[in-house]
Coordinates of C-alpha atoms and ligand atoms in Angstrom, one line a residue:
M1 CA 56.9 -105.4 -23.7
K2 CA 56.9 -103.0 -25.8
I3 CA 58.5 -104.0 -29.6
L4 CA 58.6 -101.5 -32.7
V5 CA 58.4 -102.6 -36.0
L6 CA 60.6 -100.6 -38.9
N7 CA 59.7 -101.2 -42.2
A8 CA 62.3 -98.7 -43.9
G9 CA 61.8 -98.3 -47.5
S10 CA 63.7 -95.7 -50.0
S11 CA 60.6 -94.1 -50.3
S12 CA 58.2 -94.4 -47.7
H13 CA 59.2 -95.9 -44.4
K14 CA 55.7 -97.6 -41.7
S15 CA 56.3 -98.3 -38.2
C16 CA 53.8 -99.8 -35.7
L17 CA 54.2 -100.9 -31.7
F18 CA 53.5 -103.8 -30.0
D19 CA 52.9 -103.9 -26.5
L20 CA 52.9 -107.4 -25.3
T21 CA 52.5 -107.1 -21.8
Q22 CA 50.2 -109.7 -21.0
A23 CA 50.8 -113.0 -22.2
S24 CA 48.8 -113.7 -25.4
D25 CA 48.6 -116.7 -27.9
A26 CA 51.7 -116.2 -30.0
S27 CA 49.3 -117.4 -32.9
L28 CA 46.9 -115.0 -32.6
A29 CA 48.3 -110.9 -34.4
P30 CA 46.9 -108.0 -31.3
S31 CA 46.5 -104.6 -32.9
P32 CA 49.5 -102.5 -32.7
I33 CA 48.7 -99.5 -30.2
W34 CA 50.5 -97.0 -33.1
R35 CA 50.9 -97.0 -35.9
A36 CA 53.2 -94.4 -38.1
T37 CA 53.9 -93.7 -41.7
L38 CA 56.4 -90.7 -44.0
D39 CA 56.5 -91.3 -47.2
W40 CA 58.3 -89.1 -49.6
T41 CA 57.4 -89.1 -52.5
H42 CA 54.4 -86.5 -51.6
A43 CA 56.4 -82.9 -52.6
E44 CA 59.8 -81.9 -53.3
G45 CA 61.7 -81.4 -50.2
Q46 CA 59.0 -82.5 -47.9
V47 CA 58.4 -85.8 -46.3
E48 CA 54.1 -86.8 -44.8
L49 CA 53.5 -88.0 -41.7
S50 CA 50.7 -89.4 -40.2
A51 CA 50.3 -91.2 -37.4
E52 CA 47.6 -93.2 -35.5
T53 CA 46.9 -95.3 -32.1
E54 CA 44.4 -97.8 -31.5
S55 CA 41.9 -95.5 -29.6
G56 CA 41.2 -93.6 -32.8
S57 CA 43.7 -90.6 -32.6
A58 CA 45.5 -89.8 -35.9
L59 CA 47.8 -86.8 -36.6
N60 CA 48.5 -85.7 -40.7
Q61 CA 51.3 -83.7 -41.5
S62 CA 53.5 -82.4 -43.9
L63 CA 57.3 -81.6 -42.3
P64 CA 60.1 -79.2 -44.4
I65 CA 62.4 -82.7 -44.0
T66 CA 64.3 -84.1 -46.6
D67 CA 67.0 -86.3 -44.4
K68 CA 65.3 -89.3 -43.3
A69 CA 66.8 -90.4 -39.9
E70 CA 65.5 -86.3 -38.8
G71 CA 62.3 -87.9 -40.7
I72 CA 62.0 -91.7 -38.1
A73 CA 63.1 -89.5 -35.5
A74 CA 59.8 -86.8 -35.6
M75 CA 58.1 -90.3 -36.5
L76 CA 58.8 -91.9 -33.1
N77 CA 58.5 -88.8 -31.1
T78 CA 54.5 -88.9 -32.7
L79 CA 54.9 -92.0 -29.9
V80 CA 55.4 -89.5 -26.8
E81 CA 54.2 -86.0 -28.0
G82 CA 50.6 -84.5 -28.8
E83 CA 46.5 -86.4 -29.9
T84 CA 48.9 -89.8 -30.8
Q85 CA 50.7 -90.3 -27.7
V86 CA 51.3 -94.0 -26.6
L87 CA 54.5 -93.5 -24.3
D88 CA 55.9 -91.4 -21.3
S89 CA 59.1 -91.6 -22.6
L90 CA 61.1 -94.1 -26.2
S91 CA 62.8 -95.6 -23.2
D92 CA 60.2 -97.4 -22.2
I93 CA 60.7 -99.1 -25.9
D94 CA 62.4 -102.7 -25.3
G95 CA 63.5 -103.7 -29.0
V96 CA 63.4 -102.8 -32.1
G97 CA 62.9 -105.1 -35.0
H98 CA 63.3 -104.4 -38.7
R99 CA 62.3 -105.8 -41.8
V100 CA 65.4 -106.4 -44.0
V101 CA 64.9 -107.1 -47.2
H102 CA 68.2 -109.3 -48.3
G103 CA 69.7 -111.8 -45.9
G104 CA 71.5 -113.9 -48.8
R105 CA 72.4 -117.9 -47.8
D106 CA 73.9 -117.1 -44.6
Y107 CA 70.2 -116.1 -42.6
V108 CA 68.0 -118.8 -41.4
D109 CA 66.1 -116.9 -39.4
S110 CA 66.5 -113.8 -37.5
V111 CA 69.1 -112.1 -35.5
R112 CA 70.6 -109.9 -33.2
I113 CA 71.9 -106.8 -34.6
D114 CA 75.3 -106.5 -33.8
S115 CA 78.8 -105.3 -36.4
D116 CA 78.9 -108.4 -37.9
V117 CA 74.8 -108.2 -38.8
K118 CA 75.2 -104.5 -39.8
A119 CA 78.7 -105.2 -42.2
A120 CA 76.3 -108.5 -43.6
I121 CA 73.4 -106.1 -44.7
Q122 CA 75.9 -104.1 -46.4
R123 CA 77.5 -106.4 -48.1
L124 CA 74.4 -107.7 -49.7
I125 CA 73.5 -103.7 -50.8
P126 CA 74.1 -105.1 -54.8
L127 CA 71.8 -107.5 -54.4
A128 CA 69.0 -105.5 -53.4
P129 CA 69.9 -101.8 -54.1
A130 CA 67.0 -100.8 -53.6
H131 CA 66.2 -101.7 -50.2
N132 CA 69.4 -102.8 -47.9
P133 CA 70.4 -99.3 -48.1
A134 CA 67.7 -98.0 -46.5
N135 CA 66.9 -100.8 -44.2
L136 CA 71.1 -100.4 -43.1
Q137 CA 69.8 -96.7 -42.6
G138 CA 66.9 -97.0 -40.5
I139 CA 69.4 -99.6 -38.3
H140 CA 71.4 -96.3 -37.7
A141 CA 68.8 -93.5 -37.4
I142 CA 67.8 -96.2 -34.3
E143 CA 70.4 -96.8 -32.4
A144 CA 70.9 -92.5 -33.1
I145 CA 67.7 -92.1 -31.6
L146 CA 66.8 -95.2 -28.7
G147 CA 71.1 -95.7 -28.6
D148 CA 72.2 -99.1 -27.6
I149 CA 69.0 -100.5 -27.6
P150 CA 68.1 -104.4 -28.7
Q151 CA 67.5 -104.8 -32.0
V152 CA 66.7 -107.8 -34.6
A153 CA 66.7 -107.9 -38.7
V154 CA 64.3 -109.9 -39.7
F155 CA 64.9 -111.0 -43.2
D156 CA 62.8 -111.5 -46.7
T157 CA 65.0 -114.0 -47.3
A158 CA 65.7 -116.0 -44.3
F159 CA 62.6 -118.7 -44.3
H160 CA 64.2 -120.1 -48.1
A161 CA 67.8 -120.0 -47.2
Q162 CA 67.5 -123.9 -46.6
M163 CA 66.6 -124.4 -50.1
P164 CA 68.1 -127.6 -51.5
A165 CA 71.2 -126.5 -54.5
A166 CA 68.6 -127.7 -56.7
A167 CA 66.3 -125.5 -56.5
A168 CA 68.7 -122.7 -55.3
T169 CA 71.1 -123.0 -57.9
Y170 CA 70.4 -121.0 -62.1
P171 CA 71.3 -123.8 -64.7
G172 CA 74.2 -120.5 -66.1
P173 CA 77.7 -121.1 -65.7
Y174 CA 78.8 -122.5 -62.3
A175 CA 80.9 -120.0 -62.0
W176 CA 77.1 -118.4 -60.9
I177 CA 76.8 -119.4 -57.8
D178 CA 80.7 -117.8 -56.6
Q179 CA 78.5 -114.5 -57.3
G180 CA 75.8 -114.8 -55.2
I181 CA 73.9 -115.5 -58.5
Q182 CA 71.1 -117.6 -57.0
R183 CA 67.6 -118.1 -56.0
Y184 CA 67.7 -116.8 -52.9
G185 CA 63.2 -116.1 -52.5
F186 CA 61.1 -112.8 -50.8
H187 CA 58.3 -112.7 -48.7
G188 CA 59.3 -115.1 -45.7
T189 CA 57.9 -113.3 -43.2
S190 CA 54.6 -113.7 -44.7
H191 CA 55.1 -117.2 -46.0
R192 CA 56.9 -118.5 -42.6
Y193 CA 53.8 -116.9 -40.5
V194 CA 50.8 -118.1 -42.7
A195 CA 52.9 -121.9 -42.6
Q196 CA 52.7 -121.9 -38.9
R197 CA 50.0 -120.0 -38.4
A198 CA 47.7 -123.2 -40.5
A199 CA 49.7 -125.3 -38.3
N200 CA 47.8 -124.1 -35.8
L201 CA 44.4 -123.7 -37.3
L202 CA 45.1 -127.3 -38.8
G203 CA 45.7 -128.9 -35.2
R204 CA 49.2 -130.3 -36.8
D205 CA 52.7 -129.9 -35.8
L206 CA 54.5 -128.4 -38.8
A207 CA 56.8 -130.1 -39.6
D208 CA 54.8 -132.7 -40.5
L209 CA 53.2 -131.1 -42.8
K210 CA 53.1 -130.1 -47.0
L211 CA 51.8 -126.9 -47.5
I212 CA 51.8 -124.9 -50.5
T213 CA 51.4 -120.5 -50.0
C214 CA 49.9 -118.4 -51.7
H215 CA 51.3 -114.9 -50.9
L216 CA 49.5 -113.0 -53.8
G217 CA 49.9 -109.2 -53.2
N218 CA 50.6 -106.8 -55.7
G219 CA 54.0 -109.1 -55.4
C220 CA 53.5 -112.2 -55.7
S221 CA 54.9 -115.4 -54.8
L222 CA 54.5 -119.1 -53.9
A223 CA 56.5 -121.5 -51.4
A224 CA 56.6 -124.8 -51.1
V225 CA 56.8 -125.7 -47.5
K226 CA 57.7 -129.0 -46.0
N227 CA 58.8 -129.8 -42.8
G228 CA 58.4 -126.4 -41.3
H229 CA 61.7 -125.0 -44.5
S230 CA 60.9 -123.4 -47.9
I231 CA 62.3 -126.0 -49.9
D232 CA 61.5 -124.3 -53.3
T233 CA 59.8 -120.5 -54.1
T234 CA 59.3 -119.0 -57.4
M235 CA 61.0 -115.7 -56.9
G236 CA 64.3 -115.8 -57.3
F237 CA 67.2 -113.7 -57.6
T238 CA 64.6 -110.9 -57.6
P239 CA 61.7 -110.1 -56.5
L240 CA 61.1 -110.4 -60.6
E241 CA 60.8 -114.0 -61.4
G242 CA 58.0 -116.7 -60.4
L243 CA 54.4 -115.5 -61.2
M244 CA 52.7 -112.9 -62.6
M245 CA 51.7 -109.8 -60.5
G246 CA 50.5 -106.3 -60.6
S247 CA 52.9 -104.1 -62.6
R248 CA 56.3 -106.9 -62.3
S249 CA 55.9 -109.3 -65.3
G250 CA 57.4 -112.2 -64.0
S251 CA 59.4 -114.9 -65.8
V252 CA 60.0 -114.3 -69.3
D253 CA 62.1 -115.7 -71.5
P254 CA 65.3 -114.4 -70.9
G255 CA 66.1 -114.5 -74.3
I256 CA 63.5 -111.3 -75.0
L257 CA 66.2 -109.1 -73.3
I258 CA 68.5 -110.3 -75.4
H259 CA 67.0 -108.8 -78.2
L260 CA 65.1 -105.9 -76.8
I261 CA 69.1 -104.8 -76.0
R262 CA 70.4 -105.8 -79.6
Q263 CA 67.5 -104.4 -81.9
E264 CA 65.6 -102.1 -79.3
G265 CA 69.9 -100.9 -78.0
Y266 CA 67.1 -100.4 -74.8
S267 CA 69.2 -100.3 -71.1
G268 CA 69.0 -102.0 -68.1
D269 CA 66.9 -98.9 -66.4
R270 CA 64.9 -99.0 -69.4
L271 CA 64.4 -102.9 -68.6
D272 CA 63.9 -102.3 -64.9
Q273 CA 61.5 -100.3 -65.8
L274 CA 59.4 -102.2 -68.3
L275 CA 59.9 -105.4 -66.4
N276 CA 58.9 -104.0 -63.1
K277 CA 56.5 -100.8 -63.7
E278 CA 54.9 -102.0 -67.0
S279 CA 54.2 -105.2 -66.5
G280 CA 52.1 -107.6 -65.2
L281 CA 48.4 -107.1 -64.6
K282 CA 48.6 -103.6 -65.6
G283 CA 51.2 -103.8 -68.6
I284 CA 48.5 -106.2 -69.8
S285 CA 45.1 -104.6 -68.6
G286 CA 46.1 -101.6 -69.7
I287 CA 44.2 -100.5 -66.4
S288 CA 45.8 -101.1 -63.2
N289 CA 48.0 -102.9 -61.0
D290 CA 45.1 -103.5 -58.9
L291 CA 43.1 -106.7 -59.6
R292 CA 39.8 -105.5 -58.6
L293 CA 39.4 -102.6 -60.9
V294 CA 40.7 -105.6 -63.4
I295 CA 37.8 -108.3 -62.7
D296 CA 36.0 -105.4 -62.9
A297 CA 37.0 -103.9 -66.4
M298 CA 36.2 -107.7 -67.4
E299 CA 32.7 -108.5 -66.0
Q300 CA 32.4 -105.3 -68.5
G301 CA 33.2 -107.1 -71.5
H302 CA 37.9 -105.8 -71.8
D303 CA 39.6 -108.4 -73.7
R304 CA 42.5 -106.4 -72.3
A305 CA 41.4 -107.3 -69.0
K306 CA 40.1 -111.0 -69.5
L307 CA 43.9 -111.9 -70.6
A308 CA 45.4 -110.2 -68.6
V309 CA 43.1 -112.2 -65.9
E310 CA 43.2 -115.6 -67.6
M311 CA 46.8 -115.1 -67.9
F312 CA 47.5 -114.9 -63.8
L313 CA 45.4 -117.5 -63.2
H314 CA 46.9 -120.0 -66.0
R315 CA 50.8 -118.9 -64.6
L316 CA 49.8 -119.3 -60.8
R317 CA 47.9 -122.8 -61.7
R318 CA 50.4 -124.4 -63.3
E319 CA 52.8 -122.2 -60.6
I320 CA 51.0 -124.1 -58.0
G321 CA 51.2 -127.7 -59.8
S322 CA 55.0 -127.0 -59.3
M323 CA 55.5 -126.6 -56.4
L324 CA 53.1 -130.2 -56.1
A325 CA 55.9 -132.0 -57.3
S326 CA 58.9 -130.1 -55.6
L327 CA 57.0 -131.4 -52.3
G328 CA 55.3 -134.4 -54.2
G329 CA 52.5 -134.4 -52.0
L330 CA 50.3 -132.0 -49.9
D331 CA 48.1 -131.4 -47.2
A332 CA 46.8 -127.7 -47.1
L333 CA 47.3 -124.9 -50.3
V334 CA 47.1 -121.2 -48.3
F335 CA 46.5 -118.4 -49.5
T336 CA 47.2 -114.4 -47.8
A337 CA 47.6 -111.0 -49.2
G338 CA 45.3 -108.6 -50.5
I339 CA 44.9 -110.8 -53.6
G340 CA 44.7 -114.4 -51.1
E341 CA 42.4 -113.1 -48.6
N342 CA 40.1 -111.0 -50.6
S343 CA 39.3 -113.2 -54.2
A344 CA 36.9 -115.7 -54.1
L345 CA 37.9 -115.6 -57.7
I346 CA 40.7 -116.2 -57.6
W347 CA 40.8 -119.1 -55.3
Q348 CA 38.2 -120.6 -56.6
Q349 CA 39.9 -121.1 -60.3
A350 CA 43.2 -121.6 -58.6
C351 CA 41.8 -125.2 -57.5
E352 CA 40.1 -126.0 -60.2
P353 CA 42.5 -128.4 -62.6
F354 CA 42.9 -129.6 -58.4
A355 CA 39.8 -131.2 -58.3
F356 CA 41.4 -134.4 -59.3
L357 CA 43.1 -134.8 -56.6
G358 CA 39.6 -134.8 -54.4
L359 CA 40.3 -130.9 -53.9
N360 CA 36.6 -129.4 -53.4
L361 CA 36.4 -126.4 -52.3
Q362 CA 32.9 -125.0 -50.4
D363 CA 30.2 -123.4 -52.5
N364 CA 28.7 -120.1 -51.8
L365 CA 32.4 -118.2 -51.1
G366 CA 32.9 -115.0 -49.5
R367 CA 35.9 -113.0 -47.8
S368 CA 36.2 -112.8 -43.5
A369 CA 38.1 -111.1 -41.3
A370 CA 38.9 -113.7 -39.5
D371 CA 41.0 -116.7 -40.3
Q372 CA 39.1 -119.5 -42.7
D373 CA 39.2 -122.9 -44.2
I374 CA 37.1 -122.8 -47.3
A375 CA 37.4 -126.0 -48.6
T376 CA 35.0 -129.4 -48.2
P377 CA 34.8 -131.6 -45.6
D378 CA 35.3 -134.1 -47.8
S379 CA 38.1 -132.5 -49.8
S380 CA 41.7 -134.7 -49.9
I381 CA 42.9 -131.4 -50.1
R382 CA 42.2 -128.2 -47.0
V383 CA 42.4 -124.7 -48.5
L384 CA 43.2 -122.3 -46.0
V385 CA 42.3 -118.4 -46.4
I386 CA 44.7 -116.8 -43.7
H387 CA 45.7 -112.7 -42.8
T388 CA 49.2 -112.4 -42.9
Q389 CA 50.7 -110.5 -39.8
E390 CA 54.5 -108.8 -40.7
E391 CA 54.6 -106.3 -38.5
W392 CA 53.9 -109.5 -36.2
A393 CA 55.5 -112.0 -36.9
I394 CA 58.4 -109.3 -37.2
A395 CA 57.6 -108.3 -33.5
Q396 CA 57.2 -111.8 -31.8
A397 CA 61.0 -112.8 -33.4
C398 CA 62.5 -109.9 -31.9
L399 CA 60.5 -111.3 -28.9
K400 CA 62.2 -114.1 -29.1
S401 CA 65.5 -112.4 -29.4
C402 CA 65.5 -110.3 -26.6
S403 CA 63.7 -112.7 -24.0
N404 CA 67.2 -114.6 -25.1
L405 CA 69.3 -111.8 -23.7
P406 CA 71.5 -113.1 -21.4
Ligands
AMP1 P1 49.3 -106.6 -50.9 O1 50.2 -106.0 -52.0 O2 49.1 -106.9 -50.7 O3 48.7 -105.0 -50.2 O4 48.3 -106.1 -51.8 C1 47.6 -105.1 -52.7 C2 46.3 -105.5 -53.6 O5 45.5 -106.5 -53.3 C3 45.6 -105.1 -54.1 O6 46.3 -104.3 -55.4 C4 44.9 -105.3 -55.2 O7 45.1 -105.8 -56.9 C5 44.6 -106.8 -54.2 N1 43.4 -107.0 -53.5 C6 42.9 -106.7 -53.0 N2 41.7 -106.4 -52.5 C7 41.3 -107.2 -53.4 C8 40.1 -108.4 -54.1 N3 38.9 -108.1 -53.8 N4 40.0 -108.8 -55.5 C9 41.0 -108.7 -56.2 N5 42.3 -108.6 -55.5 C10 42.0 -107.3 -54.2

């Protein structure tokens, strides 16, 4: 089986191809045999296409293309032509899995795409105006290029769609519920994957575990996972709520926004730019959204960098504490994504306040290519560092849906 994964965004398209011909352990992610990216941000009227194969062949081209569907066709062409050819024909592809950001409350799992699913993604555009249109465009482009091939939507929100009403509802006016203004949560594909992988590593059934999964990358969110479901998460109506992030503020007093609108005349677009692009680690440190650079500056005595790192940790610990309360216990704390997979400083500092529960980390921690348990053997709570595999999780979900075909 050859499964194509497409992550269609507004300014970039990322795709990869998995060859699932050989039976493999579903919990271990294989490398894709091909991956490619379209970057629409380089120069007006052009797209940068790059592709590479597992065996190391690569190409980089600037193409005079502005139409997204045309760009996707050019990207898929590198599967069957030139240095990066890995297929004889595009008809060798058996199914396509799409990352779709918003599935609302209706989709609790991935789903085979049909006209109803496309209508739902369209209907949810007001909730994800930057992402759902691009995701839908990707689905239409694949239909145009590959015809009537099985396509599967894997929603970022799905893993959280069964959160209890008390966790999912905002304490605003009751009418917000009818308006769809509620907490949806994001990064669901990653939280779901690392939760299942944690259960495999622990040799336990996911249904019996209480986990806190910490997806800490440029965007950051936590999920409280109980009996295999997300019962609470830090992101909400948008991916802006919750933890301090690379350039996103996370939660701030909404009164600040009222103040800025009234006193400073800020527009919605200005607030959007401020909270999504000019805040978080970047806004406070004045250095970068990249934690590595902020930590380097802190170590050289930069005061704002030190404040940024301390704030990041303060909010991370506080939110871990709130997930702990939602779960009423904890078997394992799981770190994933760029920061979560790599930063020993964050593991140590985030875990420190929970030593009173008997959570203890090993000494001399370091990054590892393999997933690892960094707690001491006698720790009451396991602490796992797991490399998230969102593309592989999407391919798996697609394979599952394709195998269930009549
Ligand atoms: P992601 O969004 O998952 O690709 O994560 C990207 C972010 O991970 C970067 O912006 C960095 O802040 C962070 N990161 C990657 N490696 C490290 C590291 N060794 N230490 C701290 N942060 C890291």
